[in-house]
CSV table of C-alpha atoms in Angstrom, one decimal:
chain,number,residue,atom,x,y,z
R,17,MET,CA,-89.3,-78.2,10.7
R,18,TYR,CA,-91.6,-75.8,9.1
R,19,ALA,CA,-95.1,-75.3,10.8
R,20,LYS,CA,-97.9,-75.8,8.3
R,21,GLN,CA,-99.5,-72.6,7.3
R,22,PRO,CA,-103.2,-72.1,6.6
R,23,TYR,CA,-104.9,-72.7,3.0
R,24,GLU,CA,-105.0,-69.8,1.0
R,25,GLN,CA,-107.3,-69.1,-2.1
R,26,ILE,CA,-107.0,-66.6,-4.6
R,27,TYR,CA,-109.9,-65.8,-6.7
R,28,GLY,CA,-110.8,-63.9,-9.7
R,29,SER,CA,-110.0,-63.6,-13.5
R,30,TRP,CA,-106.2,-64.1,-14.6
R,31,GLU,CA,-105.2,-60.7,-16.5
R,32,PRO,CA,-101.4,-59.6,-16.7
R,33,ALA,CA,-102.0,-56.6,-14.5
R,34,SER,CA,-104.8,-58.2,-12.3
R,35,PRO,CA,-105.0,-58.5,-8.4
R,36,VAL,CA,-105.1,-62.4,-9.0
R,37,ALA,CA,-101.8,-62.4,-11.0
R,38,ALA,CA,-100.2,-59.7,-8.7
R,39,ARG,CA,-101.0,-61.8,-5.7
R,40,THR,CA,-100.0,-65.4,-7.2
R,41,ALA,CA,-96.6,-63.7,-8.3
R,42,ALA,CA,-96.4,-62.0,-4.6
R,43,VAL,CA,-96.8,-65.4,-3.0
R,44,CYS,CA,-94.4,-67.4,-5.5
R,45,LYS,CA,-91.8,-64.6,-5.0
R,46,GLN,CA,-91.6,-64.6,-1.4
R,47,ALA,CA,-91.2,-68.6,-1.0
R,48,LEU,CA,-88.2,-68.1,-3.7
R,49,ARG,CA,-86.8,-65.3,-1.7
R,50,GLN,CA,-87.1,-66.9,1.6
R,51,ALA,CA,-85.4,-70.1,0.2
R,52,VAL,CA,-82.6,-67.9,-1.4
R,53,ALA,CA,-82.4,-65.9,2.1
R,54,GLU,CA,-82.2,-69.2,3.9
R,55,ASN,CA,-80.0,-71.3,1.6
R,56,GLY,CA,-78.6,-69.3,-1.1
R,57,GLN,CA,-80.6,-70.6,-3.4
R,58,ALA,CA,-84.1,-72.0,-4.4
R,59,VAL,CA,-85.6,-74.7,-6.3
R,60,ILE,CA,-88.8,-74.8,-8.0
R,61,ALA,CA,-90.6,-77.4,-9.8
R,62,ILE,CA,-93.0,-77.0,-12.8
R,63,PRO,CA,-95.3,-78.9,-15.1
R,64,GLY,CA,-96.3,-77.9,-18.6
R,65,GLY,CA,-99.6,-76.0,-19.5
R,66,ARG,CA,-100.8,-72.5,-20.4
R,67,SER,CA,-101.8,-71.8,-16.9
R,68,ILE,CA,-98.2,-72.3,-15.6
R,69,THR,CA,-96.8,-70.2,-18.4
R,70,ARG,CA,-99.2,-67.3,-17.0
R,71,VAL,CA,-97.3,-67.4,-13.6
R,72,LEU,CA,-94.1,-67.7,-14.9
R,73,GLU,CA,-94.3,-64.9,-17.1
R,74,ALA,CA,-95.7,-62.7,-14.0
R,75,LEU,CA,-92.4,-63.7,-12.2
R,76,ARG,CA,-90.4,-63.3,-15.4
R,77,ASP,CA,-91.3,-59.7,-15.4
R,78,ASP,CA,-90.6,-59.0,-11.7
R,79,PRO,CA,-87.2,-57.6,-11.3
R,80,GLU,CA,-87.3,-58.4,-7.5
R,81,VAL,CA,-87.4,-62.3,-8.7
R,82,PRO,CA,-83.6,-63.4,-7.8
R,83,TRP,CA,-83.6,-65.6,-10.9
R,84,GLU,CA,-79.9,-65.9,-10.5
R,85,HIS,CA,-80.1,-68.1,-7.5
R,86,ILE,CA,-83.1,-70.3,-8.8
R,87,HIS,CA,-83.0,-73.8,-10.1
R,88,ILE,CA,-85.6,-75.2,-12.2
R,89,PHE,CA,-86.8,-78.7,-12.3
R,90,TRP,CA,-90.0,-80.2,-13.8
R,91,VAL,CA,-92.5,-82.0,-11.8
R,92,ASP,CA,-93.4,-84.2,-14.8
R,93,GLU,CA,-92.6,-84.8,-18.4
R,94,ARG,CA,-93.6,-87.3,-21.0
R,95,TRP,CA,-90.8,-89.6,-22.3
R,96,VAL,CA,-90.1,-87.7,-25.5
R,97,PRO,CA,-87.2,-85.4,-26.8
R,98,LEU,CA,-86.8,-82.1,-25.5
R,99,GLU,CA,-87.6,-80.8,-29.0
R,100,HIS,CA,-90.7,-82.8,-29.1
R,101,PRO,CA,-94.1,-80.9,-29.3
R,102,ASP,CA,-95.5,-82.8,-26.3
R,103,SER,CA,-92.5,-81.9,-24.0
R,104,ASN,CA,-93.4,-79.7,-21.1
R,105,PHE,CA,-89.9,-78.2,-21.5
R,106,GLY,CA,-90.9,-76.6,-24.4
R,107,ALA,CA,-93.6,-74.7,-22.8
R,108,ALA,CA,-91.8,-73.0,-20.3
R,109,TRP,CA,-88.3,-72.5,-21.9
R,110,GLN,CA,-89.3,-70.7,-25.1
R,111,PRO,CA,-91.7,-68.1,-23.7
R,112,VAL,CA,-90.2,-67.6,-20.3
R,113,LEU,CA,-86.8,-69.3,-19.5
R,114,GLN,CA,-84.8,-68.8,-22.8
R,115,PRO,CA,-85.4,-65.0,-22.4
R,116,LEU,CA,-84.4,-64.9,-18.8
R,117,VAL,CA,-81.3,-66.6,-19.9
R,118,ALA,CA,-80.8,-64.5,-23.0
R,119,ALA,CA,-81.2,-61.2,-20.6
R,120,GLY,CA,-78.6,-62.5,-18.1
R,121,ARG,CA,-81.0,-63.2,-15.6
R,122,MET,CA,-80.2,-66.6,-14.9
R,123,HIS,CA,-77.6,-69.2,-16.4
R,124,GLN,CA,-78.8,-72.0,-18.6
R,125,ASP,CA,-77.1,-74.3,-16.1
R,126,GLN,CA,-79.8,-73.6,-13.5
R,127,VAL,CA,-82.5,-74.9,-16.0
R,128,HIS,CA,-82.8,-78.6,-15.5
R,129,PRO,CA,-85.0,-80.5,-17.6
R,130,PHE,CA,-85.7,-84.1,-17.8
R,131,ARG,CA,-83.9,-85.8,-20.6
R,132,TYR,CA,-85.5,-89.2,-21.8
R,133,ARG,CA,-83.0,-91.7,-22.1
R,134,SER,CA,-84.2,-94.6,-24.3
R,135,ASP,CA,-81.5,-96.7,-23.5
R,136,LEU,CA,-82.2,-97.1,-20.0
R,137,PRO,CA,-84.9,-99.0,-18.4
R,138,ASP,CA,-86.2,-96.3,-16.1
R,139,GLY,CA,-85.9,-93.8,-19.1
R,140,GLY,CA,-83.4,-91.6,-17.3
R,141,VAL,CA,-85.5,-91.2,-14.0
R,142,GLY,CA,-83.0,-92.4,-11.6
R,143,LEU,CA,-80.4,-89.6,-13.5
R,144,TYR,CA,-82.8,-87.0,-12.7
R,145,GLN,CA,-82.8,-87.8,-9.2
R,146,SER,CA,-79.3,-87.5,-8.9
R,147,GLU,CA,-79.4,-84.3,-10.7
R,148,PHE,CA,-81.9,-83.1,-8.3
R,149,ARG,CA,-80.2,-84.1,-5.3
R,150,GLN,CA,-76.9,-82.5,-6.2
R,151,TYR,CA,-78.6,-79.1,-6.8
R,152,ALA,CA,-81.5,-79.2,-3.8
R,153,ALA,CA,-79.0,-80.2,-1.2
R,154,ASP,CA,-79.3,-76.5,0.3
R,155,SER,CA,-82.8,-76.9,0.2
R,156,ALA,CA,-83.1,-80.1,2.2
R,157,GLU,CA,-83.7,-82.0,-1.2
R,158,ARG,CA,-87.1,-80.6,-1.3
R,159,PHE,CA,-89.2,-78.1,-3.5
R,160,ASP,CA,-89.2,-74.8,-2.3
R,161,LEU,CA,-92.0,-73.9,-4.6
R,162,VAL,CA,-94.2,-76.3,-6.7
R,163,LEU,CA,-96.4,-75.1,-9.6
R,164,LEU,CA,-99.2,-77.7,-10.3
R,165,GLY,CA,-101.6,-77.5,-13.0
R,166,VAL,CA,-104.7,-79.6,-12.1
R,167,GLY,CA,-106.7,-81.6,-14.8
R,168,GLU,CA,-110.3,-81.9,-15.2
R,169,ASP,CA,-109.9,-85.3,-13.1
R,170,GLY,CA,-108.2,-84.2,-10.3
R,171,HIS,CA,-104.6,-85.3,-11.2
R,172,CYS,CA,-101.6,-83.3,-10.6
R,173,ALA,CA,-97.9,-83.9,-12.3
R,174,SER,CA,-98.4,-87.4,-14.0
R,175,LEU,CA,-100.1,-88.7,-10.9
R,176,PHE,CA,-103.7,-90.0,-11.7
R,177,PRO,CA,-106.7,-90.9,-9.7
R,178,ARG,CA,-106.7,-94.4,-8.5
R,179,HIS,CA,-103.2,-95.1,-10.8
R,180,PRO,CA,-100.6,-97.4,-9.0
R,181,ALA,CA,-98.0,-94.5,-8.9
R,182,LEU,CA,-99.9,-93.1,-6.0
R,183,ALA,CA,-98.9,-96.0,-4.0
R,184,GLU,CA,-95.3,-95.2,-4.6
R,185,THR,CA,-93.6,-94.8,-1.3
R,186,GLY,CA,-90.2,-93.7,-2.1
R,187,TYR,CA,-89.0,-89.9,-2.0
R,188,GLY,CA,-88.1,-88.7,-5.4
R,189,PHE,CA,-88.8,-88.7,-9.1
R,190,ILE,CA,-90.8,-91.7,-10.4
R,191,ALA,CA,-91.4,-93.5,-13.6
R,192,VAL,CA,-94.8,-93.7,-14.6
R,193,ASP,CA,-96.5,-96.6,-16.9
R,194,ASN,CA,-99.7,-96.7,-18.5
R,195,SER,CA,-100.7,-93.3,-17.8
R,196,PRO,CA,-104.6,-92.8,-18.8
R,197,LYS,CA,-103.5,-89.8,-20.9
R,198,PRO,CA,-101.0,-90.3,-23.8
R,199,PRO,CA,-98.2,-91.0,-24.0
R,200,PRO,CA,-98.4,-93.8,-21.4
R,201,GLN,CA,-94.9,-93.5,-20.0
R,202,ARG,CA,-93.8,-90.2,-18.0
R,203,MET,CA,-91.6,-89.0,-15.3
R,204,SER,CA,-93.3,-87.8,-12.2
R,205,ALA,CA,-92.3,-86.2,-9.0
R,206,SER,CA,-93.9,-88.7,-6.3
R,207,ARG,CA,-96.7,-88.3,-3.8
R,208,THR,CA,-94.1,-88.1,-1.1
R,209,MET,CA,-92.1,-85.1,-2.9
R,210,ILE,CA,-95.2,-83.2,-3.6
R,211,ALA,CA,-96.3,-83.4,0.0
R,212,ALA,CA,-92.9,-82.6,1.3
R,213,ALA,CA,-92.8,-78.9,-0.8
R,214,ARG,CA,-92.3,-75.6,1.3
R,215,CYS,CA,-95.3,-73.9,-1.2
R,216,ALA,CA,-97.4,-75.6,-3.0
R,217,VAL,CA,-99.6,-73.6,-5.9
R,218,LEU,CA,-102.2,-75.0,-7.6
R,219,LEU,CA,-104.5,-73.6,-10.7
R,220,PHE,CA,-107.9,-74.3,-11.3
R,221,PHE,CA,-108.7,-72.2,-14.4
R,222,GLY,CA,-111.8,-72.8,-16.8
R,223,GLU,CA,-115.3,-74.3,-16.2
R,224,GLY,CA,-113.8,-77.9,-17.0
R,225,LYS,CA,-111.9,-77.7,-13.5
R,226,ARG,CA,-115.1,-77.1,-11.5
R,227,THR,CA,-115.5,-80.6,-10.5
R,228,ALA,CA,-111.9,-81.2,-9.6
R,229,LEU,CA,-111.9,-78.0,-7.6
R,230,GLU,CA,-115.2,-79.5,-5.4
R,231,ARG,CA,-113.5,-82.4,-4.9
R,232,PHE,CA,-110.5,-81.0,-3.7
R,233,GLY,CA,-112.4,-79.1,-1.1
R,234,ASP,CA,-114.7,-82.1,0.0
R,235,ASP,CA,-113.2,-83.9,3.1
R,236,GLU,CA,-114.8,-86.9,2.2
R,237,VAL,CA,-112.6,-87.2,-1.2
R,238,PRO,CA,-109.4,-89.2,-0.6
R,239,ILE,CA,-106.4,-88.6,-2.4
R,240,GLU,CA,-106.5,-91.5,-4.5
R,241,ALA,CA,-109.6,-90.0,-6.3
R,242,CYS,CA,-108.4,-86.4,-6.3
R,243,PRO,CA,-104.5,-86.8,-6.3
R,244,CYS,CA,-104.2,-82.9,-6.4
R,245,LYS,CA,-105.0,-83.1,-2.8
R,246,ILE,CA,-101.6,-84.2,-2.1
R,247,ALA,CA,-100.6,-80.4,-2.2
R,248,LEU,CA,-102.7,-80.1,1.0
R,249,GLN,CA,-99.6,-81.6,3.0
R,250,ALA,CA,-97.1,-78.9,1.9
R,251,VAL,CA,-96.2,-76.4,4.6
R,252,HIS,CA,-98.0,-73.6,2.7
R,253,THR,CA,-100.9,-74.4,0.0
R,254,VAL,CA,-102.4,-71.9,-2.4
R,255,VAL,CA,-105.4,-72.3,-4.8
R,256,VAL,CA,-105.7,-69.9,-7.8
R,257,THR,CA,-108.8,-70.0,-9.5
R,258,ASP,CA,-111.4,-68.2,-11.6
R,259,LEU,CA,-114.2,-70.3,-10.5
R,260,GLY,CA,-116.5,-68.8,-7.7
C-alpha cells in the first residue's frame, strides 16, 4: 500500500523550455521510472486535448523516459472510429506516439487505443477492460500515471457533474450514456479507477478554467459537483495551471 503524498501545485505559463514544463515532465517521468523499476513496466492513461499534448511532447523529447517499458491507455474516448476527427487517439498518436514508434523508442503494441465496436451493446468497453487487465497486471491493475484535462464545468475523463456515471461503484472502464457534451456515448475510466492511480496530474490552463480550479480547491464543493476532485484521492496529486 502506498502512502498518500501531499498535494502539489505547479504554477506558471507553459512554454516548451519553461520551469512549468520542466517540473511537470519531471513529475511524470519520476512516476513512470518508479513503476518500471518496481514492476518492469508502467501504465499511463491519457485523454485528448491540446494541454495533454503539451505534456506528452515534453516527455517525448526526454531521453530518460523509458518508453520501451510504457503501456498507454486512454482515460476516455468517444464512440467513434480511431480515424474520426473527434477521436482522442488521433490527438496523441500523430504528434507524439507515432514519432516514438517510428524512432524505435516504443513498439506500436504498447499503444492501446479504445476501439469502438458498434456490434456490441457496451461499444467494446468490456473488451478494453480485458485488454487493460492483461497489460496492467504487473502494476496491480492501476494507473501508474493518469493525465487529466479539466473542463470548464470541472469534469475529467468523461465524468461530468451530477451525471449517473459518477455513481458507478465498479472498478474499471465504463460506458457513459447521455454525455452533456457531444457525442453522447463514450468510454471512460470509472471514478474508482482514477482514485486508485499512483500519480494523477490535472491541467487547468486558460481563463475559462478558473471557476473549475476554484471549485477544485473548495472543500465545501463535493465530487458530484466537481468530478476532477476525484484525483485528490490518488497517491500523488499534482495540479498544473497558469491561473494565479
